[in-house]
Amino acid sequence: SPDLLEHLIDEGKKPDTGVKMNTLDVVDQMSEILLAGSETTSGTIAAFFLEVTRNENVKARLLQSLPARSPLDTLIDAKTIRADPKYAYLEACLKETLRLHPIASEMGRTTGKRSVVIANHTLPPHTIVSVSYRKLHLDPEFWPEPRRFWPERWLEPAINQPREAPPPEYVFS
């Protein structure tokens, strides 16, 4: 069976038009796949170790919370880390790392063929709307001490109570 590159060259089509990809389209797709698959992971790992090592109390609590393992033990998968209480503090550290150092800095969408009303503002058709994760993740309205690396915020519900749903005018109509 063909590998991904061969598949894109032979059968790749642009998702928006269905037209066969040209050489530049294939290069763009492969670059995005390679960068998204490696740079985001290595960047998150680097940010995790940076934050843990610069916060001695977090480092001590994390090391104390992790069970002893030997090189012969089976690998721990992400599902186990999310579900097993032994790894709750590790998961909290990972979530806090992603809050302060998000993989993507913003999310954008385009309105459809009709106007959309958001928060009493009418957006014309085909308008690009973007939200900054970095700005949102540093907003003190939602995150007490937003610049602090504070994994406990993911463990103690009193620190970050769920917010009420936004009023109806924030919903796409």
Tab-separated table of C-alpha atoms in Angstrom:
chain	number	residue	atom	x	y	z
A	1	SER	CA	0.000	0.000	0.000
A	2	PRO	CA	1.248	3.532	-0.698
A	3	ASP	CA	2.640	5.736	2.033
A	4	LEU	CA	1.090	9.118	2.795
A	5	LEU	CA	3.313	11.090	0.413
A	6	GLU	CA	2.628	8.682	-2.436
A	7	HIS	CA	-1.098	8.844	-1.699
A	8	LEU	CA	-1.107	12.661	-1.775
A	9	ILE	CA	0.842	12.729	-5.046
A	10	ASP	CA	-1.357	10.114	-6.740
A	11	GLU	CA	-4.803	10.801	-5.305
A	12	GLY	CA	-4.649	13.911	-3.095
A	13	LYS	CA	-7.435	16.427	-3.547
A	14	LYS	CA	-7.930	19.861	-2.036
A	15	PRO	CA	-10.610	19.554	0.662
A	16	ASP	CA	-12.338	22.816	-0.269
A	17	THR	CA	-12.586	22.255	-4.035
A	18	GLY	CA	-11.957	18.539	-4.636
A	19	VAL	CA	-9.380	19.491	-7.301
A	20	LYS	CA	-6.255	17.313	-7.532
A	21	MET	CA	-3.349	18.708	-5.535
A	22	ASN	CA	-0.390	20.193	-7.373
A	23	THR	CA	3.219	19.875	-6.171
A	24	LEU	CA	3.025	22.974	-3.966
A	25	ASP	CA	-0.202	21.695	-2.335
A	26	VAL	CA	1.458	18.346	-1.551
A	27	VAL	CA	4.530	20.072	-0.075
A	28	ASP	CA	2.279	22.309	2.059
A	29	GLN	CA	0.302	19.314	3.333
A	30	MET	CA	3.398	17.275	4.154
A	31	SER	CA	5.020	20.238	5.925
A	32	GLU	CA	1.910	20.759	8.020
A	33	ILE	CA	1.681	17.062	8.903
A	34	LEU	CA	5.353	16.849	9.857
A	35	LEU	CA	5.310	20.057	11.896
A	36	ALA	CA	1.997	19.331	13.582
A	37	GLY	CA	3.135	15.837	14.494
A	38	SER	CA	6.517	16.715	15.928
A	39	GLU	CA	6.955	20.373	16.751
A	40	THR	CA	3.771	20.570	18.823
A	41	THR	CA	4.738	17.497	20.846
A	42	SER	CA	8.333	18.560	21.438
A	43	GLY	CA	7.220	22.104	22.249
A	44	THR	CA	4.701	20.887	24.816
A	45	ILE	CA	7.242	18.535	26.414
A	46	ALA	CA	9.798	21.360	26.613
A	47	ALA	CA	7.234	23.733	28.172
A	48	PHE	CA	6.205	21.023	30.671
A	49	PHE	CA	9.781	20.492	31.872
A	50	LEU	CA	10.463	24.243	31.908
A	51	GLU	CA	7.450	24.932	34.131
A	52	VAL	CA	8.031	21.948	36.438
A	53	THR	CA	11.720	22.684	36.948
A	54	ARG	CA	11.207	26.391	37.627
A	55	ASN	CA	8.544	25.569	40.266
A	56	GLU	CA	10.244	23.551	43.028
A	57	ASN	CA	7.018	22.890	44.978
A	58	VAL	CA	5.293	21.563	41.854
A	59	LYS	CA	8.327	19.418	41.028
A	60	ALA	CA	8.420	17.922	44.541
A	61	ARG	CA	4.677	17.208	44.565
A	62	LEU	CA	4.797	15.678	41.092
A	63	LEU	CA	7.724	13.384	41.898
A	64	GLN	CA	6.090	12.351	45.169
A	65	SER	CA	2.773	11.599	43.417
A	66	LEU	CA	4.198	9.303	40.755
A	67	PRO	CA	4.356	5.580	41.532
A	68	ALA	CA	7.764	3.882	41.329
A	69	ARG	CA	8.253	2.010	38.065
A	70	SER	CA	11.002	-0.096	36.565
A	71	PRO	CA	12.292	-0.190	32.976
A	72	LEU	CA	10.578	-3.581	32.590
A	73	ASP	CA	7.106	-2.219	33.393
A	74	THR	CA	4.668	-1.734	30.514
A	75	LEU	CA	4.248	1.744	29.073
A	76	ILE	CA	1.481	3.888	30.500
A	77	ASP	CA	-0.970	5.154	27.896
A	78	ALA	CA	-2.785	8.489	27.912
A	79	LYS	CA	-6.086	6.842	28.851
A	80	THR	CA	-4.513	5.483	32.056
A	81	ILE	CA	-3.060	8.882	32.943
A	82	ARG	CA	-6.497	10.484	32.503
A	83	ALA	CA	-8.393	7.784	34.442
A	84	ASP	CA	-6.071	6.512	37.195
A	85	PRO	CA	-6.067	8.710	40.336
A	86	LYS	CA	-2.346	7.928	40.812
A	87	TYR	CA	-1.650	10.205	37.857
A	88	ALA	CA	-4.065	13.033	38.743
A	89	TYR	CA	-1.290	15.507	39.549
A	90	LEU	CA	0.645	14.621	36.388
A	91	GLU	CA	-2.481	15.236	34.337
A	92	ALA	CA	-3.053	18.541	36.162
A	93	CYS	CA	0.534	19.579	35.310
A	94	LEU	CA	-0.052	18.688	31.655
A	95	LYS	CA	-3.309	20.663	31.523
A	96	GLU	CA	-1.680	23.670	33.171
A	97	THR	CA	1.210	23.469	30.686
A	98	LEU	CA	-1.252	23.492	27.781
A	99	ARG	CA	-3.167	26.401	29.331
A	100	LEU	CA	-0.036	28.554	29.541
A	101	HIS	CA	1.583	27.221	26.368
A	102	PRO	CA	-1.256	26.221	24.032
A	103	ILE	CA	-0.370	24.205	20.954
A	104	ALA	CA	-2.400	26.549	18.755
A	105	SER	CA	-2.569	30.232	19.551
A	106	GLU	CA	-5.997	30.863	18.072
A	107	MET	CA	-9.037	29.262	16.543
A	108	GLY	CA	-10.698	30.781	13.521
A	109	ARG	CA	-13.940	30.112	11.730
A	110	THR	CA	-15.682	31.705	8.793
A	111	THR	CA	-19.338	32.627	8.867
A	112	GLY	CA	-21.491	30.893	6.279
A	113	LYS	CA	-23.489	32.245	3.399
A	114	ARG	CA	-25.777	34.308	5.670
A	115	SER	CA	-25.182	37.018	8.247
A	116	VAL	CA	-24.663	35.887	11.837
A	117	VAL	CA	-25.499	37.775	15.036
A	118	ILE	CA	-23.074	37.334	17.936
A	119	ALA	CA	-23.436	39.419	21.117
A	120	ASN	CA	-25.708	41.877	19.310
A	121	HIS	CA	-23.155	42.363	16.503
A	122	THR	CA	-24.115	41.407	12.960
A	123	LEU	CA	-21.325	39.756	11.008
A	124	PRO	CA	-21.704	39.671	7.222
A	125	PRO	CA	-21.417	36.416	5.262
A	126	HIS	CA	-17.927	34.917	4.846
A	127	THR	CA	-16.465	36.891	7.784
A	128	ILE	CA	-13.464	35.352	9.534
A	129	VAL	CA	-13.958	35.230	13.308
A	130	SER	CA	-10.982	34.333	15.475
A	131	VAL	CA	-10.493	33.661	19.192
A	132	SER	CA	-7.087	33.886	20.848
A	133	TYR	CA	-6.413	30.947	23.195
A	134	ARG	CA	-3.428	32.740	24.652
A	135	LYS	CA	-5.514	35.802	25.549
A	136	LEU	CA	-8.352	33.703	26.936
A	137	HIS	CA	-5.996	31.527	28.992
A	138	LEU	CA	-4.469	34.615	30.617
A	139	ASP	CA	-7.769	36.343	31.409
A	140	PRO	CA	-8.103	36.860	35.193
A	141	GLU	CA	-11.894	36.784	34.852
A	142	PHE	CA	-11.611	33.059	34.149
A	143	TRP	CA	-8.226	32.151	35.665
A	144	PRO	CA	-7.185	33.410	39.116
A	145	GLU	CA	-3.500	34.400	39.001
A	146	PRO	CA	-3.451	33.628	35.279
A	147	ARG	CA	0.315	33.806	34.758
A	148	ARG	CA	1.042	31.457	37.659
A	149	PHE	CA	1.862	27.810	36.883
A	150	TRP	CA	-0.655	26.324	39.277
A	151	PRO	CA	-1.621	22.694	38.505
A	152	GLU	CA	-3.820	22.560	41.605
A	153	ARG	CA	-6.397	24.669	39.774
A	154	TRP	CA	-7.274	21.481	37.857
A	155	LEU	CA	-7.687	19.440	41.040
A	156	GLU	CA	-9.624	21.695	43.376
A	157	PRO	CA	-13.074	22.621	42.042
A	158	ALA	CA	-13.335	25.646	44.353
A	159	ILE	CA	-10.538	27.446	42.487
A	160	ASN	CA	-12.203	27.337	39.065
A	161	GLN	CA	-15.927	26.877	39.382
A	162	PRO	CA	-17.720	26.156	36.098
A	163	ARG	CA	-19.101	29.321	34.577
A	164	GLU	CA	-22.724	29.796	33.653
A	165	ALA	CA	-23.626	29.280	30.019
A	166	PRO	CA	-23.280	32.441	27.925
A	167	PRO	CA	-26.476	34.420	27.343
A	168	PRO	CA	-28.471	33.528	24.225
A	169	GLU	CA	-27.113	36.462	22.207
A	170	TYR	CA	-23.728	34.691	22.106
A	171	VAL	CA	-25.190	31.723	20.272
A	172	PHE	CA	-25.036	31.605	16.482
A	173	SER	CA	-28.459	32.239	14.995
